[in-house]
C-alpha positions as MATLAB code, in Angstrom:
seq = 'XXXXXXXXXXXXXXXXXXXXXXXXXXXXXXXXXXXXXXXXXXXXXXXXXXXXXXXXXXXXXXXXXXXXXXXXXXXXXXXXXXXXXXXXXXXXXXXXXXXXXXXXXXXXXXXXXXXXXXXXXXXXXXXXXXXXXXXXXXXXXXXXXXXXXXXXXXXXXXXXXXXXXXXXXXXXXXXXXXXXXXX';
ca = [
      55.991  126.253  117.244;
      58.828  124.988  115.322;
      59.372  128.316  113.463;
      59.035  130.143  116.730;
      61.552  127.899  118.216;
      64.098  128.693  115.342;
      63.558  132.300  115.712;
      64.278  131.901  119.587;
      67.592  130.020  118.451;
      68.468  132.760  116.145;
      67.760  135.908  118.033;
      67.293  135.258  121.686;
      70.732  136.259  122.746;
      71.181  139.182  120.519;
      67.648  140.497  121.169;
      68.525  140.160  124.871;
      71.499  142.448  124.546;
      69.590  144.804  122.397;
      66.741  144.978  125.055;
      69.314  145.223  127.931;
      71.181  148.146  125.991;
      67.603  150.148  126.411;
      66.450  148.561  129.722;
      69.203  148.390  132.478;
      67.137  146.332  134.708;
      68.113  142.633  133.945;
      64.874  141.248  135.189;
      62.925  143.521  133.232;
      64.756  143.131  129.982;
      64.437  139.364  130.368;
      60.665  139.941  130.877;
      60.367  142.151  127.626;
      62.389  139.626  125.556;
      59.786  137.014  126.733;
      56.889  139.129  125.880;
      58.585  139.916  122.463;
      58.694  136.227  121.767;
      55.048  135.670  122.875;
      53.956  138.367  120.487;
      56.254  136.769  117.720;
      54.777  133.240  118.235;
      51.083  134.561  118.223;
      51.533  137.044  115.224;
      53.900  134.794  113.298;
      51.060  134.446  110.533;
      50.975  138.086  109.964;
      54.734  138.173  108.619;
      54.133  138.115  104.886;
      58.065  138.054  103.986;
      60.409  135.803  105.501;
      63.074  137.873  104.424;
      62.158  140.878  106.562;
      62.045  138.614  109.716;
      64.932  140.301  111.590;
      63.488  143.853  111.004;
      59.971  142.527  112.065;
      61.465  141.035  115.223;
      63.328  144.191  116.254;
      60.249  146.147  115.487;
      58.142  144.382  117.808;
      61.022  144.639  120.473;
      61.239  148.454  119.990;
      57.411  148.690  120.522;
      57.780  146.515  123.759;
      60.435  148.774  125.060;
      58.440  151.989  124.204;
      55.459  150.214  125.883;
      57.601  149.491  129.047;
      58.562  153.127  129.269;
      54.909  154.337  128.751;
      53.689  151.912  131.466;
      56.348  153.075  133.796;
      55.877  156.692  133.251;
      52.011  156.395  133.817;
      52.448  154.504  137.080;
      55.336  156.740  138.383;
      54.519  159.834  136.837;
      58.410  160.479  137.489;
      61.713  159.721  135.620;
      62.989  156.391  136.415;
      66.746  156.157  137.434;
      67.287  153.619  134.791;
      66.475  156.542  132.146;
      69.381  158.525  133.511;
      71.379  156.749  131.069;
      69.367  157.632  127.917;
      69.941  161.489  128.214;
      71.743  164.231  130.281;
      68.705  165.334  132.017;
      65.310  164.289  133.449;
      63.620  166.634  131.339;
      65.300  164.986  128.223;
      64.472  161.586  129.464;
      60.854  162.599  129.916;
      60.728  163.904  126.514;
      62.307  160.830  125.279;
      59.755  158.633  126.973;
      56.854  160.446  125.581;
      57.815  161.257  122.008;
      60.776  159.493  120.739;
      59.084  157.001  118.671;
      56.761  159.577  117.006;
      59.238  161.041  114.911;
      62.462  158.864  114.910;
      61.131  155.914  112.774;
      59.968  158.160  109.899;
      63.187  160.095  109.972;
      65.179  156.978  109.823;
      63.131  155.771  106.874;
      63.891  159.124  105.147;
      67.745  158.726  105.479;
      69.549  157.549  102.152;
      70.077  153.658  102.409;
      73.644  153.412  103.170;
      73.033  155.461  106.453;
      69.811  153.851  107.172;
      71.494  150.511  107.097;
      74.125  151.531  109.602;
      71.612  153.222  111.963;
      69.308  150.354  112.097;
      71.939  147.748  112.411;
      73.539  149.708  115.222;
      70.043  149.954  116.766;
      69.663  146.133  116.579;
      72.816  145.905  118.929;
      75.383  144.908  116.083;
      78.816  146.204  116.690;
      80.263  148.416  114.151;
      82.990  146.074  113.102;
      80.244  143.422  112.545;
      78.311  146.034  110.579;
      81.352  146.832  108.356;
      81.787  143.073  107.529;
      78.415  142.644  106.831;
      78.111  145.584  104.472;
      81.678  144.854  102.953;
      83.041  148.215  103.900;
      85.521  149.611  106.177;
      85.222  150.283  110.002;
      86.025  153.814  109.356;
      83.354  154.169  106.501;
      80.761  152.706  108.996;
      81.834  155.241  111.680;
      81.385  157.945  109.347;
      78.227  156.897  108.187;
      76.689  156.550  111.506;
      78.007  159.857  112.435;
      76.596  161.618  109.214;
      73.378  159.667  109.868;
      73.110  161.239  113.479;
      73.770  164.706  112.076;
      71.016  164.340  109.680;
      68.687  163.052  112.374;
      69.462  165.955  114.565;
      68.656  168.315  111.746;
      65.450  166.640  111.413;
      64.621  166.827  114.944;
      65.681  170.485  115.029;
      63.833  171.715  112.022;
      60.460  169.426  112.638;
      60.214  168.860  116.571;
      61.462  172.291  117.883;
      64.729  171.113  119.425;
      67.832  172.938  119.439;
      71.662  172.051  119.974;
      73.043  172.979  123.557;
      76.562  174.040  124.044;
      77.709  170.359  123.860;
      75.872  169.640  120.696;
      73.079  167.501  122.159;
      69.572  167.942  121.357;
      67.730  169.875  123.930;
      64.483  171.617  124.473;
      60.781  170.899  124.430;
      59.488  168.796  121.380;
      56.583  170.219  119.444;
      54.915  167.229  117.812;
      52.085  169.710  116.654;
      54.507  171.302  113.958;
      54.085  170.341  110.428;
      56.775  168.009  109.440;
      57.376  166.216  105.914;
      56.465  162.770  107.137;
];
């Protein structure tokens, strides 16, 4: 119980910001944070390496967010208005809900470490200036790494998942998870 309280103290605010960046409804974001901490508390014995605590906490959070969208999609069979902030069209939002997690994490793991770090830290809700300080590099270097990582991920989604770029450089199309990918 004491360890869970420390994790709450260390991560609660950052985790709420991270979840709120993905779930626009404040009440739902608070509920998801609570679910995450219940899972943390009940599964804390499964964490083998305390050095990986932060990554583990955010992994649980990402799964809880994905579960939230899966539940919502199944109950409404429609795109929730809160998802409109995630992509330009309802079709892209629907594709995101259904498939975003099947390829994204393996693609991120395949990035060179310096790009992987920037993507993961940004995804965890850290500001780019914080990341620059944490990685002991310049802000412009972090911005460049982030842009290169996004470009690499786009290429992976194009080559593996059947997406293409629209006139504005955004991924579009139907995802084809049945294609052979390298992961």
